[in-house]
CSV table of C-alpha atoms in Angstrom, one decimal:
chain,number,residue,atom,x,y,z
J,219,UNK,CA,199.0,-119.3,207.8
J,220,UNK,CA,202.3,-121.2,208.7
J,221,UNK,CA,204.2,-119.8,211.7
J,222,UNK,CA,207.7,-119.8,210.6
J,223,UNK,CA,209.0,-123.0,212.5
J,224,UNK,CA,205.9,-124.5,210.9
J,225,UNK,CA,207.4,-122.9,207.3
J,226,UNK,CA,210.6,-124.3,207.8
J,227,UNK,CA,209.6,-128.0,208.8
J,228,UNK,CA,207.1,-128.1,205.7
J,229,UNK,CA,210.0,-127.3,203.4
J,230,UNK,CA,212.1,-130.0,205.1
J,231,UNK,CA,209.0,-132.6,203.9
J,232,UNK,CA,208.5,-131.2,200.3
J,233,UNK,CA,212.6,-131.3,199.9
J,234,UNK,CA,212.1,-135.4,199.8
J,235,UNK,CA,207.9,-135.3,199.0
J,236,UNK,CA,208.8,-133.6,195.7
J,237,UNK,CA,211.1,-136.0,194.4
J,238,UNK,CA,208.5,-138.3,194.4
J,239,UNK,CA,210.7,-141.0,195.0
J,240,UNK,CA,208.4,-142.7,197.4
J,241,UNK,CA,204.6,-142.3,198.1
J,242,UNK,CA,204.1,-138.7,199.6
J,243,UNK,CA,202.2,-139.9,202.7
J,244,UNK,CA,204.9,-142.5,203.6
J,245,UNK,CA,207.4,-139.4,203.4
J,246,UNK,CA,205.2,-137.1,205.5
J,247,UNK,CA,204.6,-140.2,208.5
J,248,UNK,CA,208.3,-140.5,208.6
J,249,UNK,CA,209.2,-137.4,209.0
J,250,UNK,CA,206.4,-137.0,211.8
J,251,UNK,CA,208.0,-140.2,213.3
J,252,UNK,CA,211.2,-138.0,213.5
J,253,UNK,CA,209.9,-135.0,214.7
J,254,UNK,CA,207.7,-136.2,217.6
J,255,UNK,CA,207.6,-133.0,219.9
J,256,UNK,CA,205.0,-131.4,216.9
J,257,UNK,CA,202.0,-131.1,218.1
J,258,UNK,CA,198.5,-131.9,216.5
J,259,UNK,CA,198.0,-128.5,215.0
J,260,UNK,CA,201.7,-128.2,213.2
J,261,UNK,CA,201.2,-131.8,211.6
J,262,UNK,CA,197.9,-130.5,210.6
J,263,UNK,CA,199.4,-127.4,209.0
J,264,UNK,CA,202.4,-129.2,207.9
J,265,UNK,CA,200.7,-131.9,205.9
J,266,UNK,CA,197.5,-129.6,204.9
J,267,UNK,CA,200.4,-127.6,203.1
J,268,UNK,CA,202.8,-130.2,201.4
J,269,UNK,CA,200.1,-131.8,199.6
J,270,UNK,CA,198.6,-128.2,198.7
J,271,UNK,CA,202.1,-128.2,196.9
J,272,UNK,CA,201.6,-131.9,195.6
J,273,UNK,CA,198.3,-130.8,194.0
J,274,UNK,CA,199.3,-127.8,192.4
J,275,UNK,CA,203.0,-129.1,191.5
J,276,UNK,CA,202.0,-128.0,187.5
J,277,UNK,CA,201.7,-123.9,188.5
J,278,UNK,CA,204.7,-124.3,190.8
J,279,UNK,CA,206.9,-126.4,188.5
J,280,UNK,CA,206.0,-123.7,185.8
J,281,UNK,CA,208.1,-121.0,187.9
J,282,UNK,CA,210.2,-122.7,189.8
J,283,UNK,CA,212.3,-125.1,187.2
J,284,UNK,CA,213.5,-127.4,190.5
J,285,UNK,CA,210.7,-127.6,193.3
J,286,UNK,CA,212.4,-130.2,195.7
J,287,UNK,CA,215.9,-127.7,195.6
J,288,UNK,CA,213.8,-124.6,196.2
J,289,UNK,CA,211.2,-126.2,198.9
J,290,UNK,CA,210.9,-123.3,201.0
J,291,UNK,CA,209.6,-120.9,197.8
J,292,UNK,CA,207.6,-124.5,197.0
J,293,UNK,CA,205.7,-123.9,200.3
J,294,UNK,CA,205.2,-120.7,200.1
J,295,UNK,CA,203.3,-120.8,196.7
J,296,UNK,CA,201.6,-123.7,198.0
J,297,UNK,CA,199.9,-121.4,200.7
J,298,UNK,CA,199.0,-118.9,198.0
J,299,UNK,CA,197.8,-121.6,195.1
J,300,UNK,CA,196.2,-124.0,197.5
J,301,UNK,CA,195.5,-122.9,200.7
J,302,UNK,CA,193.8,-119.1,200.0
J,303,UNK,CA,196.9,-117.1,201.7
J,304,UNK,CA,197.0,-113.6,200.8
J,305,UNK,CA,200.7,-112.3,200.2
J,306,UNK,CA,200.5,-109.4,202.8
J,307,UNK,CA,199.7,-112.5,205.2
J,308,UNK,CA,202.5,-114.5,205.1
J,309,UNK,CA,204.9,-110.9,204.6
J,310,UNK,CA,206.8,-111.3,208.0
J,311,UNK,CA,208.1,-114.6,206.8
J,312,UNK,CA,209.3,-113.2,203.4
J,313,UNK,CA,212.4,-112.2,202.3
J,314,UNK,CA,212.6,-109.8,199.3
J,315,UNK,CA,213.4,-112.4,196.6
J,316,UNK,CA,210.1,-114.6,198.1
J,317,UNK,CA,208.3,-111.5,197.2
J,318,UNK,CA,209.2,-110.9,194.4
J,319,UNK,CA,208.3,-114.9,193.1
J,320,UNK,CA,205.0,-114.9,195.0
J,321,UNK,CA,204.3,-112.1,193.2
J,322,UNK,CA,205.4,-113.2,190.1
J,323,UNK,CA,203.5,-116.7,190.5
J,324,UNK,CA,200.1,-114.5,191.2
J,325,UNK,CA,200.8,-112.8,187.9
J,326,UNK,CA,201.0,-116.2,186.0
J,327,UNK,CA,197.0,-116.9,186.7
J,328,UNK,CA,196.2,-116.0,183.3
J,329,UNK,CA,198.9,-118.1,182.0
J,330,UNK,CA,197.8,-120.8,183.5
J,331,UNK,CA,194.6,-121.2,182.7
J,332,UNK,CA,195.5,-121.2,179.1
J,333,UNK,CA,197.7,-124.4,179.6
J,334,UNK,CA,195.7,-128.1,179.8
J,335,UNK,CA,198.7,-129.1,182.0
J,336,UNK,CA,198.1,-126.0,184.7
J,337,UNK,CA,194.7,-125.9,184.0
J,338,UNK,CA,194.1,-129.5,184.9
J,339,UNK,CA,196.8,-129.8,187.4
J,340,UNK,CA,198.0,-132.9,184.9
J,341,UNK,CA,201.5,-133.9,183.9
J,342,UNK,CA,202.0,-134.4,180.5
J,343,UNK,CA,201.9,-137.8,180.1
J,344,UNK,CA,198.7,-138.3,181.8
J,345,UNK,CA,196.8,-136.2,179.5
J,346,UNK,CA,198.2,-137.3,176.4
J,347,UNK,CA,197.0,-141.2,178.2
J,348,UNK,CA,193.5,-139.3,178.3
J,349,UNK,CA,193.0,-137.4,175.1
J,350,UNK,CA,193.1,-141.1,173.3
J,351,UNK,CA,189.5,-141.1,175.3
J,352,UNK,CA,188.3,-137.4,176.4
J,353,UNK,CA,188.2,-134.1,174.8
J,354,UNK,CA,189.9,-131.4,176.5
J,355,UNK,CA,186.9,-130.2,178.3
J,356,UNK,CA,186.3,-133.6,179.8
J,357,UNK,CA,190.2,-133.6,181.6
J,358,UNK,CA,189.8,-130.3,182.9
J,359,UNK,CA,186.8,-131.0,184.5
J,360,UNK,CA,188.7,-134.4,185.5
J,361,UNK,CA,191.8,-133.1,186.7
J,362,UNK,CA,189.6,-130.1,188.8
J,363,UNK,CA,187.6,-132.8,190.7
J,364,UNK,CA,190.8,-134.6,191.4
J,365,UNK,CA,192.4,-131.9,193.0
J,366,UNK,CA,190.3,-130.7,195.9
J,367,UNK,CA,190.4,-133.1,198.7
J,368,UNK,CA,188.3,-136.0,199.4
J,369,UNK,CA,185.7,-136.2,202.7
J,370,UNK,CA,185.8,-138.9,204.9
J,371,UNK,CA,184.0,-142.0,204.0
J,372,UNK,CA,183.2,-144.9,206.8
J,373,UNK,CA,181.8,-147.9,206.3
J,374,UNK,CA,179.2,-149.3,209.2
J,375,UNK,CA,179.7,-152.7,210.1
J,376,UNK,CA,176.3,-154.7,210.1
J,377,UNK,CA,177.3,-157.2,212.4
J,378,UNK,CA,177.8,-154.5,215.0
J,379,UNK,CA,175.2,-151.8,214.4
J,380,UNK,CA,172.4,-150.2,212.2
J,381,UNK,CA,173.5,-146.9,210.1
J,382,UNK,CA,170.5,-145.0,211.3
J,383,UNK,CA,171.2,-145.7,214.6
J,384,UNK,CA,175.1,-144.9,213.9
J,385,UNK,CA,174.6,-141.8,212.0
J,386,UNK,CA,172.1,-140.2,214.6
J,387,UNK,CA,174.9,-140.7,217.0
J,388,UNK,CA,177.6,-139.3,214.9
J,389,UNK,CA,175.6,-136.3,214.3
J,390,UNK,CA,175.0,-135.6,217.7
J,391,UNK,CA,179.2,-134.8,217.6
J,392,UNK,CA,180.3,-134.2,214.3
J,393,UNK,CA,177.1,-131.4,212.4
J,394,UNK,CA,178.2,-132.3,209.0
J,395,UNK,CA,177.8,-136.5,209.2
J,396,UNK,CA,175.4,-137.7,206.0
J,397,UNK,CA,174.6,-140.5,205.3
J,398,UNK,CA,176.6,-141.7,202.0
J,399,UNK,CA,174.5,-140.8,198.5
J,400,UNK,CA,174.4,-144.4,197.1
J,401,UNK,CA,176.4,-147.4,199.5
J,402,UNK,CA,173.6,-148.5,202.2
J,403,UNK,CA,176.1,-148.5,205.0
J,404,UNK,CA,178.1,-145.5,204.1
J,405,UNK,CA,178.1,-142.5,205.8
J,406,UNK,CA,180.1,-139.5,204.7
J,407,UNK,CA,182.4,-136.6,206.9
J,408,UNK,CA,183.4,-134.2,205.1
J,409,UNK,CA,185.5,-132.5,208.1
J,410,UNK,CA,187.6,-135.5,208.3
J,411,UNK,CA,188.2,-135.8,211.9
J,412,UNK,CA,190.4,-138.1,213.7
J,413,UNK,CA,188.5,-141.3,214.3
J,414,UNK,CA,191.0,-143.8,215.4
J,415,UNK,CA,190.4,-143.4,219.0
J,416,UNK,CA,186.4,-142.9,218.5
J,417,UNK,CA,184.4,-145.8,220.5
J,418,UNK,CA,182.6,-146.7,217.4
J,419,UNK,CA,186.2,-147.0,215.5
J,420,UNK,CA,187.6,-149.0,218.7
J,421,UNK,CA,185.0,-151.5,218.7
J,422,UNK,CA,184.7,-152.7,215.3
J,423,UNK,CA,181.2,-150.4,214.2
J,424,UNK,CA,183.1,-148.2,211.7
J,425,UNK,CA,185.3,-148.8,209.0
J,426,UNK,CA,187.2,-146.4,207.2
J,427,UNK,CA,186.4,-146.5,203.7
J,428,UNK,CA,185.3,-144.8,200.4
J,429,UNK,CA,182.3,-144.9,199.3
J,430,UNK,CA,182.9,-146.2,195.5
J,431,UNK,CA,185.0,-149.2,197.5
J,432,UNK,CA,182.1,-149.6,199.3
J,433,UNK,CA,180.0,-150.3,196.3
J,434,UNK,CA,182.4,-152.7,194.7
J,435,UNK,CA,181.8,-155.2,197.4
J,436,UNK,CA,178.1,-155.0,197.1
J,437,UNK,CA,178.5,-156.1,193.6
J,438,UNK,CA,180.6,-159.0,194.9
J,439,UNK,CA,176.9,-159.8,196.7
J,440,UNK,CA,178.5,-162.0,199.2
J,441,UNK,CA,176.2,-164.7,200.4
J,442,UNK,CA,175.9,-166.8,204.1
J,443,UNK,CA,178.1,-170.0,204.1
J,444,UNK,CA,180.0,-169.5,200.6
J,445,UNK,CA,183.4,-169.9,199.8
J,446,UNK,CA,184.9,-166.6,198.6
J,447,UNK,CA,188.1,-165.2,197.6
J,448,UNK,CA,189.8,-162.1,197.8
J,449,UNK,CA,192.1,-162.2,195.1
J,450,UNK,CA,194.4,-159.0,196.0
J,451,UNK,CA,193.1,-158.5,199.6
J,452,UNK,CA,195.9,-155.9,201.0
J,453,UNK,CA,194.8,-154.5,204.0
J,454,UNK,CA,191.5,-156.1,203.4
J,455,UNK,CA,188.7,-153.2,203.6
J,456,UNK,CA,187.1,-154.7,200.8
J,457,UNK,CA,188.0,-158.4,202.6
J,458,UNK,CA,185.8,-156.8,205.6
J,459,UNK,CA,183.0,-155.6,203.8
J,460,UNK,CA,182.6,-158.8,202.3
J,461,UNK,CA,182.8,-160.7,205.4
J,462,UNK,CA,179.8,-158.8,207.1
J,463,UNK,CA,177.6,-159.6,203.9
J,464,UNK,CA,178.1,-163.6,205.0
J,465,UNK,CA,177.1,-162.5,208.7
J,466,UNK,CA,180.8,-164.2,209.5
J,467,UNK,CA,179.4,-167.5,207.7
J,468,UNK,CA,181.6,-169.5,205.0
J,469,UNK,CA,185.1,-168.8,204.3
J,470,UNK,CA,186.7,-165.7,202.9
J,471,UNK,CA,190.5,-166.3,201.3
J,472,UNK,CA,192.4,-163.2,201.5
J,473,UNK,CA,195.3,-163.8,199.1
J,474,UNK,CA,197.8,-161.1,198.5
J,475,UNK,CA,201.7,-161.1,197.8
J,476,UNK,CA,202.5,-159.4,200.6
J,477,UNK,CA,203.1,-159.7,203.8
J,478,UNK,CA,203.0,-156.2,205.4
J,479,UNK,CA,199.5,-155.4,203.6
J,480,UNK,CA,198.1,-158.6,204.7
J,481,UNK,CA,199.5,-158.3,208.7
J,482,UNK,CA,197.4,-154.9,208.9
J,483,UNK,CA,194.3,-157.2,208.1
J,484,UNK,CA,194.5,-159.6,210.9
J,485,UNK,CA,194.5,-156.9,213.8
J,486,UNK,CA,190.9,-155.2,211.5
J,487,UNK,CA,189.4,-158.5,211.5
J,488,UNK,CA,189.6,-159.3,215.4
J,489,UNK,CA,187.8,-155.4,215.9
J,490,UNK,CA,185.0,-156.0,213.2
J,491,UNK,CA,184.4,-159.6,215.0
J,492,UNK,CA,184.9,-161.6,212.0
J,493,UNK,CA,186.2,-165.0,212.6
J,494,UNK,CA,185.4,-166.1,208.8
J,495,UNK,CA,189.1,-164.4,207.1
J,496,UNK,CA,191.6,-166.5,206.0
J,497,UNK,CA,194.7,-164.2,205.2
J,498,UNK,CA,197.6,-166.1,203.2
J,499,UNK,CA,200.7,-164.6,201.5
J,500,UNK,CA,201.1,-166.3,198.2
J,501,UNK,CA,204.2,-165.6,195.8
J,502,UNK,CA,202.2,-164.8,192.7
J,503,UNK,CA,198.5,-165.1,190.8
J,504,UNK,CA,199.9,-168.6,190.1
J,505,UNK,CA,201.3,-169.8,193.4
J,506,UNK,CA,200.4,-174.0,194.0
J,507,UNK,CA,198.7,-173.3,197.2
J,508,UNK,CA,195.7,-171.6,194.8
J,509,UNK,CA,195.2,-174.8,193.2
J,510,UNK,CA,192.8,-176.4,196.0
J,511,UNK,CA,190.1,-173.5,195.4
J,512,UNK,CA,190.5,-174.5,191.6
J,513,UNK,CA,186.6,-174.3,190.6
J,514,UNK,CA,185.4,-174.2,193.7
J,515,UNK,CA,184.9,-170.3,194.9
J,516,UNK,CA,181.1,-169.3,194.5
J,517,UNK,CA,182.4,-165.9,194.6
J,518,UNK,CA,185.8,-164.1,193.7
J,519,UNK,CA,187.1,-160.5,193.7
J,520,UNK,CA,190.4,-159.3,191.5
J,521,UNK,CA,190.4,-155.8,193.0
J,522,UNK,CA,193.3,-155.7,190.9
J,523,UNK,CA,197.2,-153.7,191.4
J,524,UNK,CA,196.4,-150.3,189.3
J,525,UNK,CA,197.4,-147.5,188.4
J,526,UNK,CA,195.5,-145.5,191.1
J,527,UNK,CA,194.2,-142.7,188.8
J,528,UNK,CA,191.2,-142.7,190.3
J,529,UNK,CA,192.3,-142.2,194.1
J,530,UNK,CA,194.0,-138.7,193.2
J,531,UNK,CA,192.7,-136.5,195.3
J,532,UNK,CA,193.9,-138.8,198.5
J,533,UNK,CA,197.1,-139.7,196.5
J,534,UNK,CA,198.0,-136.6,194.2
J,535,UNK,CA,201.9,-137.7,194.0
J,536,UNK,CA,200.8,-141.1,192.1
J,537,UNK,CA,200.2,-138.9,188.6
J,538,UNK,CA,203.6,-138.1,189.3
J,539,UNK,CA,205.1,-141.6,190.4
J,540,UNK,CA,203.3,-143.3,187.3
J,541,UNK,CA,203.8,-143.1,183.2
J,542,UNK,CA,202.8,-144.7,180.6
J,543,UNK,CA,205.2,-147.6,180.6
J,544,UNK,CA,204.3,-148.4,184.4
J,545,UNK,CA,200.9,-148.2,183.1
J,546,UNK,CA,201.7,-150.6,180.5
J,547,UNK,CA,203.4,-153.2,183.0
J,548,UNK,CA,200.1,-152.8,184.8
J,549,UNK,CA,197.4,-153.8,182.3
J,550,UNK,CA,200.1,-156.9,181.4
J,551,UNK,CA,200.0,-158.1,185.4
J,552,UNK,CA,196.4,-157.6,185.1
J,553,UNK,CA,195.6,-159.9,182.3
J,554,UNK,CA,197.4,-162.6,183.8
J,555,UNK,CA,195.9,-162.0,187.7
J,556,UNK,CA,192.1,-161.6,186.1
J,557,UNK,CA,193.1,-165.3,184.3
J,558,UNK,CA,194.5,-166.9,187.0
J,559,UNK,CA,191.5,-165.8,189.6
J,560,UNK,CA,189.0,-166.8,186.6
J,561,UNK,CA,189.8,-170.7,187.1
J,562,UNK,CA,189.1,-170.4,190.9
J,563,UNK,CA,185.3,-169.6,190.0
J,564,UNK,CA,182.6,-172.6,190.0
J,565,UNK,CA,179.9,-173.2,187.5
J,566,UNK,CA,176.9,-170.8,188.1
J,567,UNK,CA,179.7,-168.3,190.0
J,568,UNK,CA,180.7,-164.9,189.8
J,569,UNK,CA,183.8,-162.5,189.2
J,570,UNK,CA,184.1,-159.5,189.6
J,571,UNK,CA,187.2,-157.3,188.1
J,572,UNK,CA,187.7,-154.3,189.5
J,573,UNK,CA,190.4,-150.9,189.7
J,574,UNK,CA,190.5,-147.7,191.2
J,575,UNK,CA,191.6,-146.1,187.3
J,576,UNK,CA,190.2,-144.4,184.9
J,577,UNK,CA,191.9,-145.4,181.7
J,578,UNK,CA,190.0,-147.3,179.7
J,579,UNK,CA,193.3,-149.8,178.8
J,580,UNK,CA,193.2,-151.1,182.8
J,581,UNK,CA,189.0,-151.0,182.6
J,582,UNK,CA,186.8,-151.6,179.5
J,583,UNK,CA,189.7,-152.9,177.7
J,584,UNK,CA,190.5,-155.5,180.3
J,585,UNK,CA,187.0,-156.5,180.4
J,586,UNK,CA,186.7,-157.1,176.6
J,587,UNK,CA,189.4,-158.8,176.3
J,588,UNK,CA,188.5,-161.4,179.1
J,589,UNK,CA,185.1,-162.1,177.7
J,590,UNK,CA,186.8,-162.6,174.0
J,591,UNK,CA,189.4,-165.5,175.9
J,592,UNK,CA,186.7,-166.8,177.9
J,593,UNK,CA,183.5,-167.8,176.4
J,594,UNK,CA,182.4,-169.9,179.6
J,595,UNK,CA,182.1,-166.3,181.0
J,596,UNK,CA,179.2,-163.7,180.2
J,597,UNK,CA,179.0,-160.2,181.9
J,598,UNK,CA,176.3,-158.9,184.3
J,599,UNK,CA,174.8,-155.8,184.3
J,600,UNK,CA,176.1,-153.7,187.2
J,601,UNK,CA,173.3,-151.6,187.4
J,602,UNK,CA,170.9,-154.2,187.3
J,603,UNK,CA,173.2,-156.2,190.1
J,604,UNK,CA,172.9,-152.6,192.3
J,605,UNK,CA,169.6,-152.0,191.9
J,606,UNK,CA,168.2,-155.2,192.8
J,607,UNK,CA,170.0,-154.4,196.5
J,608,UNK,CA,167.7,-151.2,196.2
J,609,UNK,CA,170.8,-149.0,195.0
J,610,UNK,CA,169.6,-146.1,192.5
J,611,UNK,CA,173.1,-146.0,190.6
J,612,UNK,CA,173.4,-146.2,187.0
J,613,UNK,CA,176.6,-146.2,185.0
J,614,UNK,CA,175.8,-148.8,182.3
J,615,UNK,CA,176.8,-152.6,182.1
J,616,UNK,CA,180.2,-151.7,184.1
J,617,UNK,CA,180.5,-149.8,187.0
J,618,UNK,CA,182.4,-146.7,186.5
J,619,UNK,CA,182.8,-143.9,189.1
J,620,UNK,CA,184.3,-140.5,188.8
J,621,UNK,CA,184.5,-138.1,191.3
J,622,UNK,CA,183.4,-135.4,189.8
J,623,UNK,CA,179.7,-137.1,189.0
J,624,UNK,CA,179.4,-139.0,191.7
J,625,UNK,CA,181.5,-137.6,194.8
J,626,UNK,CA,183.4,-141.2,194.9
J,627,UNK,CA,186.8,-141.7,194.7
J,628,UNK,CA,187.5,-143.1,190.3
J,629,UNK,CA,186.6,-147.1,190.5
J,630,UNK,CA,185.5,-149.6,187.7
J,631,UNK,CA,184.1,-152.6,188.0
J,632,UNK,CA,183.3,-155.9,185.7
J,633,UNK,CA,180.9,-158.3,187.0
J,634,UNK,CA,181.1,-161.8,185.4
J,635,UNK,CA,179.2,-165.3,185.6
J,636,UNK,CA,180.7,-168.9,184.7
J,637,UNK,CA,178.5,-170.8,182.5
J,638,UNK,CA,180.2,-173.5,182.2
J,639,UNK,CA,183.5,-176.0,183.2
């Protein structure tokens, strides 16, 4: 439970959080920035309960009509919805009218089970984007695995250690580290704790990073001394994975258009030893400087700008920050990024498409559609690709993760090969 200076600074966050006017986790690190006397315990609390209210925003919203106006009452029922508080435990911070909505709120359960949008934990818009591709049954279960929080996924560098050897020592201080179900170098927390200042963070050994991310650059299959690009690097985790698959051989061109994401890469590719990474900014998918790697990349990655669907249980303001016309803007940039990083690819090369969604429209249909407007092109199997690495995953010709199946954050992933000029 919240201690009531803990209370009061958690309603201060969800007033701005719950406008979702900016990402959710950019709001909470500023406000943290602001408040630096809080100590590791009440930003633990704090942030535990804001995104509590984040991912159950559908039972709030449905009695309390304006959530960021009434953030105090917005906690509060985040504690009760999300975090297991009783209402007798949180009594000395009540005030009669709190009370009286908490109890209210608890007397809405029934209610809200019968409602897809409660139920689910779904705006509106998001499940009428899904009922074009899933019964009812099928986005309950979806927006339910979404809405739990996700473990902690790290990635062990092979250049600087084994992940037997790494996970024997990680178990010797954290009881729950596994190794991760499919990814050969992943290994799974499901605590989460701080790692940042861990040794094996410090020196490069461990990477933080999901497990279905993980997989996507094992289907990229990155070999010693080729030329590679990384069409929409960003910070560059999948940049990184890739580079340990070349044993910091050939080049690796880490395009992205901006600046900020590609400054936080240079700083993780000095700790993970890679000398190989060659960040540029470039203005668009169709910037001149692009032009030199025309048919030359044996490899290339579109880890393409998407909606994020899939990533909602780290990020569960983006269902509220996207709609269908962003979506729509997205699958256009898509097309014209996935074209542009096709003519980089030699003969006999590959491309491989990839998102952290799940609609079909930024997936499948993307896929489709590039193999109709590119005949040079055919698709590989992805399962066939994985299990050749000795990877026992099976989702069909494309990869496609969900969390609740496969315990992954929501990825897809195309795999294609130019057959000719």
């Amino acid at each position: 439970m919240l201690s009531p200076v803990q209370l009061n600074h958690c309603a201060a966050v969800l007033a701005q959080m719950l406008t979702f006017s900016q990402p959710a986790d950019a709001v909470l690190s500023a406000y943290l920035r602001r408040h630096p006397k809080l100590g590791r315990n009440d930003r633990r609390e704090i942030a535990e309960t804001a995104f509590a209210a984040v991912r159950h925003y559908q039972k709030i919203n449905a009695v309390l009509p304006k959530p960021a106006e009434d953030s105090r009452r917005a906690a509060l029922a985040a504690l009760v919805l999300g975090r297991a508080c009783n209402i007798s435990q949180l009594d000395s911070v009540l005030d009669e009218g709190e009370r009286e909505f908490l109890s209210r709120l608890k007397a809405c359960k029934s209610e809200f089970a019968a409602q897809l949008n409660t139920a689910a934990e779904l705006p509106e818009w998001l499940i009428l984007q899904l009922q074009a591709h899933l019964s009812e049954a099928e986005i309950l279960a979806f927006g339910r695995s979404v809405c739990r929080g996700a473990p902690l996924d790290l990635r062990v560098n092979t250049l600087k250690g084994k992940r037997d050897k790494v996970l024997a020592q990680l178990q010797n201080e954290f009881a729950d580290a596994q190794a991760a179900p499919y990814a050969p170098h992943g290994i799974r927390l499901h605590d989460k704790p701080a790692l940042n200042r861990h040794p094996l963070f410090l020196d490069g050994t461990l990477e933080v990073q999901d497990e279905g991310s993980q997989l996507l650059a094992c289907l990229v299959g990155a070999k010693r001394g080729e030329i590679l690009v990384d069409f929409c690097a960003g910070a560059g985790g999948k940049t990184l994975a890739i580079g340990a698959q070349t044993a910091n051989t050939g080049r690796i061109y880490a395009f992205d258009v901006s600046e900020k994401r590609l400054a936080k890469l240079k700083p993780r590719m000095t700790r993970a030893g890679l000398t190989n990474i060659s960040p540029e900014r470039i203005s668009s998918e169709r910037d001149p400087r692009i032009a030199r790697l025309h048919g030359k990349a044996d490899r290339v990655l579109v880890d393409a700008p998407c909606s994020g669907l899939g990533t909602l249980r780290r990020n569960p303001d983006l269902k509220y920050r996207q709609s269908a016309a962003t979506v729509n803007n997205l699958v256009l940039e898509q097309h014209s990024i996935l074209n542009a990083a096709a003519e980089l690819v030699r003969v006999g090369g590959r491309l491989v498409y990839a998102t952290c969604s799940v609609l079909p429209e930024e997936n499948e249909a993307q896929a489709e559609r590039f193999l109709v407007e590119h005949p040079d092109f055919i698709a590989l199997d992805c399962a066939a690709l994985l299990k050749a690495q000795k990877i026992d995953l099976d989702t069909g010709m494309y990869l496609k993760l969900n969390t609740e199946q496969h315990g992954t954050d929501g990825f897809f992933a195309a795999v294609f090969e130019r057959q000719t000029a």
